[in-house]
Amino acid sequence: MRNFLRFLKEVKSYWRLLVVISVLTLLTSALSLPPPYLIKILTDDFTQKHLSANLPHILILIFAAYVLLASSSAITGYWLSYCITLLGQHFKMDMRKKLYAHMQTLSLGFFEKSKTGKLMSNITNDVATLDQLISGSFVNVLQDSVTLIAVIFILFKLDWRLSIVALSVYPIYIANYLVFIKRIATTSASVREQRETIYGDLQEKLTAVQVVKSYARERYEVLQFTGETRNLLGLNVRATALSTGLWTLAEFIGGLGTAILIWYGGLQVMQGRISAGSLMAFYGYIGGYLYQPTLRMIQLNDAIARTNAALWRIFLNLDTKPIVTDKLDAKPMPAIRGEVNYEDVWFEYQQDQPVIKGVSLHVEPGQMVALVGASGSGKTTMVNLLQRHYDVIKGRITVDGLDIRDIKLASLRTQVGVVIQETMLFNTTIRENLRYGRLTATDEEIEEAAKVANIAHVIEALPKGYDTLLGEDGVKLSGGEKQRIAIARAILADPRILIMDEATSSLDSETETLIQEALDRLMAGRTSFVIAHRLSTIVKADKIVVMESGVIKEMGSHHELLAEGGMYASLYSQQFKVALEAIAAQNELAGEA
Amino acid sequence: MLGQFPRLLSYLKPYKKRVLLAVILLLSISFTPIVLPKLIAYTIDTVLPTHNSVALFHVFLAIVAVYAFRGVVSFWLNFTIGWLGQRVVFDLRFQSYRHLNRLSLAYYDSRQTGKIMARLMGDIDFIQQMISNGFITFLADMLSIVVILVVLFMYQWKLALVAVAGIPFYVINFKLFIRHIRPLSVELRERWDAMLGVLQEKLAGITVVKAFAREDYEIDRFMQTIQDNFNIGMKQMKLNRKLGSIAQVIRAIFTGLIIWYGGTLILHHHMEIGELLAFSALVNQLYDPAVRIVDFNVTVQWTVSAMQRVFETLDTRPEIVDAPSAIALRQMHGGVEFQNVFFGYERGQEVLHDISIKVDPGQVVAIVGPSGAGKTTFVNLIARFYEPSRGRILIDGYDLKKVRLESIRRQISIVSQESLLFSVSLKENIKYGFHDATDLQVVQAAKHADMHEFIMALPFGYDTKIGEEGIKLSVGQKQRMSIARAAITDPKILILDDSTSALDSKTEANVQAALEYLMEGRTCFVIAHRLSTIMSADLIMVLDAGRIVDVGTHEELVAKPGVYQSLYNEQFRSATEDGLEALLS
């Protein structure tokens, strides 16, 4: 309920539109009421013993009334729809913008915890659910309650006794609906669940079709699928039976009401208590104005309940605070020289589980640092802290002597470049992808960057060159090509500090050579942090930092660390033992010969 | 355009009786809408003026009876139709999925999972709606229009002519607007998809956005896409409402005309008031069905394109099927021979060129070469995921094409770089390779893969679920799980495709130990970049641009100039020399 009140607050800013909508709703309901009454006038005039002489005039008046009513209701209806759509669309747009803009301010940790699909559904489906409530249910209920009150008033005014008799089946009608709707709801929930199960299963099995095939499990999978779809079939048939049952019974109850009305009302007419026209008006009002509005009003309850979950998710997102924000007096970072200093840095993702425990590391401008260690030792966390995706909990990180928490986030990140293992390129042209590094880059600069990244010849060989679309609708690039485009993008950004997180580990050696060349060019003259487990990359570093469970174990150049004979040396020999032995054997052979 | 329709109808064939039942039921309730107005007319015109209360009670009974009849029949009808639709969906889905499983990997290479799923779920659902609603509504509309027209003309043919005159206006108005509305709906759909695309991409690629500090730029771009959506949504609404408003006015004009002209007819005693009321009630049931009938071809078009997509899947022939005379190779030894094998994924683009190699049971073969050399393709051919375009592949001397596919694949296991596990329990994942495995065998396999201790430390042990609802495994753990899955099948041929390249060195050491255990006594094909793995192989096969450029042991290959030597030098020399110095010093 608290969510709901907060939601109403969100809607409040559209109050002008809401007032206009209310007025138009009243008008539209009012204009929909007269037709049965016109029928009453018509019937009464024609069932009189002596037909009045101005009947032709009355006929023309009725004709005119019909056309006039319809025209004005068409106009109000048009504006009503216009305002409702405007409200709904505006609400959706504003809400989506708010959510998306908010998500953009959130720190990386938030995205690591949430699935992309869920976030998307929050922006798309959840917001749409809210809109349905506003521009669907709310407006309907407003209109329906006005209509209901007016119709019941008219009926009782015409004849209260007949009203009571005619409305006698009304409670049964509602009870029937309530009895069925609960079961229908549970059944359709099971249908949804079953569908999701099938969907999830399918997704998984189709993605891993190679596993299915390599274990020759096709028949088993088909059997499994058949079982699941058979369940779905059963549930669907049950749902059909229930809803058909509900509406058939409802129609029958309504019919019963009509029969009672005609019978009892007919007796009243014979006794001269009411006119035949009034009976016809009753007939018209009860059939067309009573049942549907009532049901829609009952359904409002469900609509609100459905919205509740969506509201909860939306507000949950909006209430998530970014972990990293600019200080009020944050200054923009001047051009970075590249001196980085970790001073007794502590960090934890979860309370009391530190991942970085008192790390101190000094890096001179232009130095290349290799971070080495087992997975979970804190290498990636180290570089994430430098980009300030998280804030340290103790100690500080300075760049050129400035604490990174005292400077503007954007000014830091634009000067820190990252190349990661999974290259993220966007579904647009190669040129646009490259330009993402620097929006103001000229075409010449883009082509130059591509050359430096060893990718220009690949791009130029494509029929559309730099305007080739990437991704689903465009060409598919190999892992190495993507990686080189990412490098070119980083070159364009011209970062002063460069971070490479496993940038080359999934590539084979020839591709790696091409990329290594590109990377070497990119790293020249910049401070760089490299996480890699290929020793050929690591050995070139000015400083190798060996990490274990959040602490620096060893630090030094390749030669220093080998001579030390510690963790690095054993890691090194483990990977190269066989090779070293072979070479030693060869050398021995050569020596002997 | 309707070419696919008979085929869809053939899915209804097994349920002929129910279809017939539905048609009969439909026919029998099609007259009910006209009864009520007639009864009312009778009441107003005859019963009430004559004060006949017995007849009035009969009218009461008649109304109840008509509704009761209608209720029973329409329940039966709707249920039958619903059942038919669901049943056909079930049959179609089952058939499609079975067929999908028969299709070879080549089919999946060229298609996205999402699109295949869309066919299996969305398109087939659409067909169901078409059967359950579209068809039946169309038939019912046709019937009711005919019945109502007949009744109207029987009442008063002049008045009926007035009523019918309204229909063309109504339909033309609809047609004029819908021509502009439909393209807008398509555009709206496209813009919406574009928006989803932007969202998906930028949320999944948030690290890039943040790394380049492009948040504001992205918010602007997103605003543009939703502004587009807003504009088109409003435009569509305006057209829709104009259509509706004009239709409303047309209806009112003709209802008014009927009352006016009908009233005049009453004045001249050609008609009675009750009849006029019944008449105008019936006329109201004429307009909407008329529009639906006119618009039916659009529904048909949509359904036909959905059907085309579904049938396209069903009509794709699996490339690899067992020959009728194929034998089951029950006990494989693991000898593999390629005889002049050529292969290309697409015509005219050769990926493997004249490959001949003989591998004895139990040998370990390392496959080396630059990316794109055809290494993965080579191992895929052994599991017969694809068929060579020329040449033969023999296993234990039998031509692969003449052996039952299932019997071969059961004895070959693949551990690849990406370990794909399923969202079921750990035990079920391991047993995926061999469903009849006992718990003991599962434990043994897990032990081989060095996973047993980890699993036992979990609260639910082997019954722990993995995936979204369960625990998350690290890359190394996933890899060892897939090793356990391979181990339990006790394969004769083992294929390791880059199994350890995504792991860091410590994790790799663990996985490597598990792999070495698994490799013992089996024929192994290993694609790897690590020297230690490659050097210990019995045979190294060097591929370049789809050809075997060298085969031999490490000592043989490194001694002569060639691709292997240069690969070897490029990647390892700098590192090993440095290390050598340290080792020798």
XYZ file of C-alpha atoms in Angstrom, chain B residues 327-333 396 398 403-404 406-408 410-411 492:
17
model
C 25.245 -51.022 -37.898
C 25.688 -50.285 -34.217
C 29.299 -50.175 -33.156
C 28.945 -51.520 -29.639
C 32.530 -51.790 -28.440
C 34.787 -49.185 -29.900
C 38.541 -49.446 -29.638
C 38.039 -48.941 -35.979
C 34.300 -48.818 -40.129
C 27.585 -46.831 -38.395
C 24.630 -45.812 -36.226
C 24.004 -42.800 -31.581
C 26.345 -45.727 -30.993
C 29.319 -43.588 -31.948
C 27.846 -42.456 -26.913
C 31.480 -43.472 -26.996
C 36.773 -44.481 -26.048
